[in-house]
Amino acid sequence: MADSPSDIRIRRMTPADLDACMALKTLQGWNQLREDWAMFLGFCPRACFVACEGETLVGTLTAIDYDRHFAWIGMVLVHPERRRRGIGKSLLVASLEALADVETIKLDATPAGQPLYAQLGFVEEYGLGRLMAAAPQWKPQPAAPSTVPLRPSDLEAVAALDTPVFGTPRTAVLKAWYERCPQAAWGLWRDGRLDGYAMGRPGANCALIGPVIANNEADACALAEAVGSSFPGQAVGIDMLSRHSGFRSWLEDSGFVYQRPFTRMVRGPNRYPGQPARQWAVLGPEIG
């Protein structure tokens, strides 16, 4: 395993760490719930790590292997009082070693984390942005398409629609996302065929819309509104692709405010880039 600061031990994450992971997440104001941590750890435990100083957990990293086509790194957290000591880099190197059989690694970087990722060979792919609304007031869309709730029996169609857009199958992740919050899963059908879908989930600070997969802006707006309206009276966030400026304008007209950027980065050949033009919002920076 990679070298780390002499007083820091890097080891694989276990379910017994989740309370401490939550405490570190809460300290830094992130949005995940304990159920999210359990889900992340369950997808690829061989590549999820923690950093410990004595018995105290001071850093985390999760990872998901998407069918060996690419892996996703997320939840890179280091205690604020332990930063600038190489802990984040040690966690990343440990995970990259565990994922050595996966040719491509992806992640969504904050501006603070981007220089570290660049040191380890990650390059920019495209930009994302987090928008938030304390109480969305959805801007009406002329001739808005009709959306309907997704059923468990629709998940096969969801996966078939999603795979070329995301770049590789993520059926288990989508199923877990749906089961976390089925009332916030919506589809748009045309001629008996699923033409777009979106999901959402609760969070500690706000509900999140994502992913949103659609062929045009009107469909994306209708799906995002359907998911956001599934959380009445709650703050709502969305992590959207920066390329969709019209979609962002509609969100801002609906009460959303731009919060911060992310940069999607990739390490390796990126032979499965997906179709970003049809992806309007992502599941989340921690999972893709």
XYZ file of C-alpha atoms in Angstrom, residues 19-284:
266
model
C -20.498 6.606 12.264
C -17.058 8.223 12.203
C -17.411 8.860 8.452
C -20.699 10.629 9.146
C -19.086 12.739 11.860
C -16.329 13.847 9.481
C -18.877 14.551 6.742
C -21.014 16.612 9.132
C -17.989 18.597 10.278
C -17.463 19.717 6.694
C -21.127 20.376 5.913
C -21.577 17.765 3.196
C -25.036 16.449 2.355
C -24.782 12.643 2.556
C -26.835 10.483 4.918
C -25.610 7.348 6.670
C -27.565 5.250 4.160
C -25.498 6.829 1.380
C -22.224 5.817 3.044
C -23.464 2.242 3.460
C -24.440 2.162 -0.206
C -21.078 3.543 -1.389
C -19.137 1.037 0.720
C -21.264 -1.844 -0.509
C -20.525 -1.225 -4.180
C -16.742 -1.690 -4.098
C -15.310 -2.318 -0.601
C -11.891 -3.309 -1.968
C -11.232 0.296 -3.043
C -12.813 2.280 -0.163
C -10.306 3.534 2.411
C -9.992 5.517 5.619
C -7.058 7.324 7.201
C -6.591 6.960 10.955
C -4.437 8.846 13.428
C -4.289 6.416 16.311
C -7.901 5.320 16.727
C -9.309 8.552 15.253
C -10.624 8.529 11.695
C -9.286 11.631 9.912
C -9.878 10.880 6.219
C -12.118 8.930 3.862
C -12.397 7.854 0.226
C -14.997 5.728 -1.546
C -14.898 4.127 -4.985
C -17.181 2.292 -7.385
C -16.052 -0.050 -10.168
C -18.367 0.352 -13.151
C -17.994 -2.988 -14.910
C -14.182 -2.567 -15.303
C -14.827 0.103 -17.951
C -14.061 2.841 -15.462
C -14.123 3.372 -11.722
C -15.432 6.365 -9.789
C -13.748 7.973 -6.787
C -15.725 10.060 -4.316
C -16.082 11.177 -0.701
C -12.446 12.308 -0.492
C -12.569 13.966 2.936
C -9.733 14.984 5.259
C -10.279 16.484 8.694
C -9.706 20.266 8.453
C -7.014 20.131 11.156
C -5.122 17.339 9.355
C -4.881 18.826 5.869
C -1.666 19.576 3.966
C 0.000 16.472 5.361
C -0.426 14.194 2.344
C -3.398 12.277 3.746
C -5.641 12.889 0.742
C -2.897 11.827 -1.642
C -2.224 8.673 0.391
C -5.911 7.736 0.262
C -6.014 8.317 -3.490
C -2.889 6.288 -4.182
C -4.201 3.415 -2.068
C -7.457 3.388 -4.018
C -5.699 3.658 -7.380
C -3.577 0.656 -6.431
C -6.704 -1.300 -5.487
C -8.233 -0.360 -8.844
C -5.161 -1.214 -10.912
C -7.205 -3.609 -13.036
C -9.525 -0.786 -14.165
C -8.084 1.180 -17.071
C -9.861 4.489 -16.436
C -10.638 6.370 -13.210
C -13.042 9.307 -13.004
C -14.083 11.806 -10.359
C -15.703 15.201 -9.905
C -13.203 17.601 -8.378
C -13.793 20.657 -6.247
C -11.507 23.610 -7.043
C -9.541 22.850 -3.854
C -8.980 19.216 -4.820
C -8.234 19.715 -8.514
C -4.464 20.399 -8.175
C -3.952 17.157 -6.236
C -5.816 15.132 -8.825
C -3.799 16.753 -11.595
C -0.596 15.661 -9.814
C -1.827 12.075 -10.028
C -2.511 12.207 -13.765
C -6.155 13.293 -13.916
C -7.119 15.681 -16.720
C -10.216 17.832 -17.209
C -13.172 16.386 -19.112
C -15.942 18.981 -18.611
C -17.481 21.303 -16.073
C -20.386 20.930 -13.651
C -22.123 23.268 -11.248
C -24.163 22.904 -8.053
C -27.322 25.019 -7.908
C -29.577 25.323 -4.854
C -33.103 26.594 -4.177
C -34.503 27.100 -0.686
C -38.053 26.884 -2.083
C -38.269 26.325 -5.859
C -40.965 28.205 -7.768
C -40.952 26.296 -11.036
C -41.099 28.475 -14.133
C -43.930 27.233 -16.382
C -42.888 25.623 -19.651
C -45.110 26.028 -22.711
C -46.435 22.673 -23.899
C -44.446 20.857 -21.225
C -44.302 17.084 -21.787
C -46.057 14.825 -19.301
C -44.013 12.839 -16.808
C -45.155 9.764 -14.884
C -43.784 7.987 -11.790
C -41.348 5.191 -12.515
C -42.249 1.698 -11.301
C -39.843 -1.074 -10.300
C -40.725 -2.845 -13.552
C -39.403 0.183 -15.477
C -35.843 -0.171 -14.204
C -34.777 -2.385 -17.093
C -35.854 0.344 -19.526
C -34.130 2.963 -17.363
C -30.844 1.033 -17.485
C -31.095 0.566 -21.248
C -31.652 4.300 -21.748
C -28.948 5.271 -19.259
C -26.075 3.040 -20.406
C -25.061 4.853 -23.618
C -25.468 8.236 -21.902
C -23.377 7.409 -18.828
C -20.930 5.320 -20.866
C -21.254 1.942 -19.152
C -23.945 -0.063 -17.345
C -24.705 1.028 -13.769
C -27.813 -1.069 -13.173
C -27.036 -1.860 -9.523
C -26.451 1.816 -8.733
C -29.686 2.917 -10.419
C -31.635 0.204 -8.615
C -30.174 1.308 -5.279
C -30.930 4.958 -6.106
C -34.518 4.104 -6.988
C -35.023 2.066 -3.834
C -33.671 4.922 -1.702
C -36.489 7.221 -2.853
C -38.954 5.667 -5.345
C -41.413 8.575 -5.060
C -38.767 10.869 -6.630
C -38.223 8.728 -9.757
C -39.981 9.952 -12.904
C -40.060 8.980 -16.556
C -41.143 10.427 -19.846
C -42.590 7.996 -22.380
C -43.273 8.398 -26.121
C -44.894 5.751 -28.291
C -44.482 3.193 -25.535
C -40.754 3.843 -25.197
C -38.913 5.498 -22.301
C -37.489 8.730 -23.728
C -36.086 10.306 -20.560
C -35.918 9.792 -16.823
C -34.818 11.485 -13.609
C -34.382 10.515 -9.979
C -33.787 12.222 -6.643
C -32.824 11.511 -3.055
C -33.027 13.124 0.383
C -30.010 14.632 2.077
C -28.860 16.145 5.340
C -28.992 19.710 4.017
C -31.219 19.442 0.941
C -32.860 16.994 -1.436
C -30.926 16.402 -4.653
C -32.199 16.062 -8.223
C -30.167 13.683 -10.366
C -29.575 12.091 -12.661
C -31.563 13.817 -15.384
C -31.298 12.036 -18.741
C -33.201 13.617 -21.650
C -32.961 14.312 -25.366
C -33.846 18.001 -25.193
C -34.123 20.923 -22.803
C -37.922 20.866 -22.491
C -37.848 17.231 -21.397
C -35.014 17.913 -18.955
C -36.944 20.787 -17.379
C -40.115 18.708 -17.020
C -38.243 15.819 -15.418
C -36.292 18.059 -13.042
C -39.497 19.765 -11.941
C -41.204 16.422 -11.338
C -38.364 15.230 -9.114
C -37.977 18.527 -7.269
C -41.719 18.683 -6.600
C -41.434 15.301 -4.884
C -39.794 17.113 -1.942
C -42.388 19.755 -0.999
C -41.231 22.328 1.506
C -37.582 21.244 1.266
C -34.478 22.911 -0.099
C -33.450 21.316 -3.383
C -30.071 21.053 -5.107
C -28.895 19.846 -8.490
C -25.467 19.090 -9.985
C -25.821 20.002 -13.658
C -23.508 19.940 -16.660
C -22.223 23.443 -17.416
C -22.782 23.024 -21.151
C -26.570 23.306 -20.724
C -26.850 27.077 -20.337
C -30.561 27.213 -21.198
C -31.332 24.608 -18.549
C -29.368 26.642 -16.008
C -31.293 29.787 -16.949
C -34.597 27.969 -16.408
C -33.404 26.712 -13.008
C -32.353 30.218 -12.006
C -35.727 31.584 -13.136
C -37.245 28.901 -10.866
C -35.358 30.186 -7.815
C -32.093 28.265 -7.980
C -28.820 30.007 -7.140
C -25.405 28.915 -8.380
C -23.298 27.631 -5.462
C -20.007 26.193 -6.696
C -18.278 24.481 -9.631
C -16.995 20.965 -10.048
C -14.704 19.634 -12.761
C -15.162 16.135 -14.122
C -11.693 14.638 -14.441
C -10.408 11.421 -15.949
C -7.240 9.358 -15.579
C -6.581 6.877 -18.359
C -7.801 6.401 -21.931
C -11.502 7.269 -21.390
C -12.840 4.836 -23.976
C -16.356 5.102 -22.484
C -17.112 8.853 -22.380
C -20.875 8.479 -22.678
C -23.066 11.180 -24.215
C -22.803 14.367 -22.118
C -25.208 16.220 -24.413
C -28.043 13.974 -23.145
C -27.005 14.144 -19.489
C -28.405 17.283 -17.850
C -27.673 16.482 -14.209
C -25.522 13.798 -12.607
C -26.242 11.386 -9.771
C -23.756 13.271 -7.626
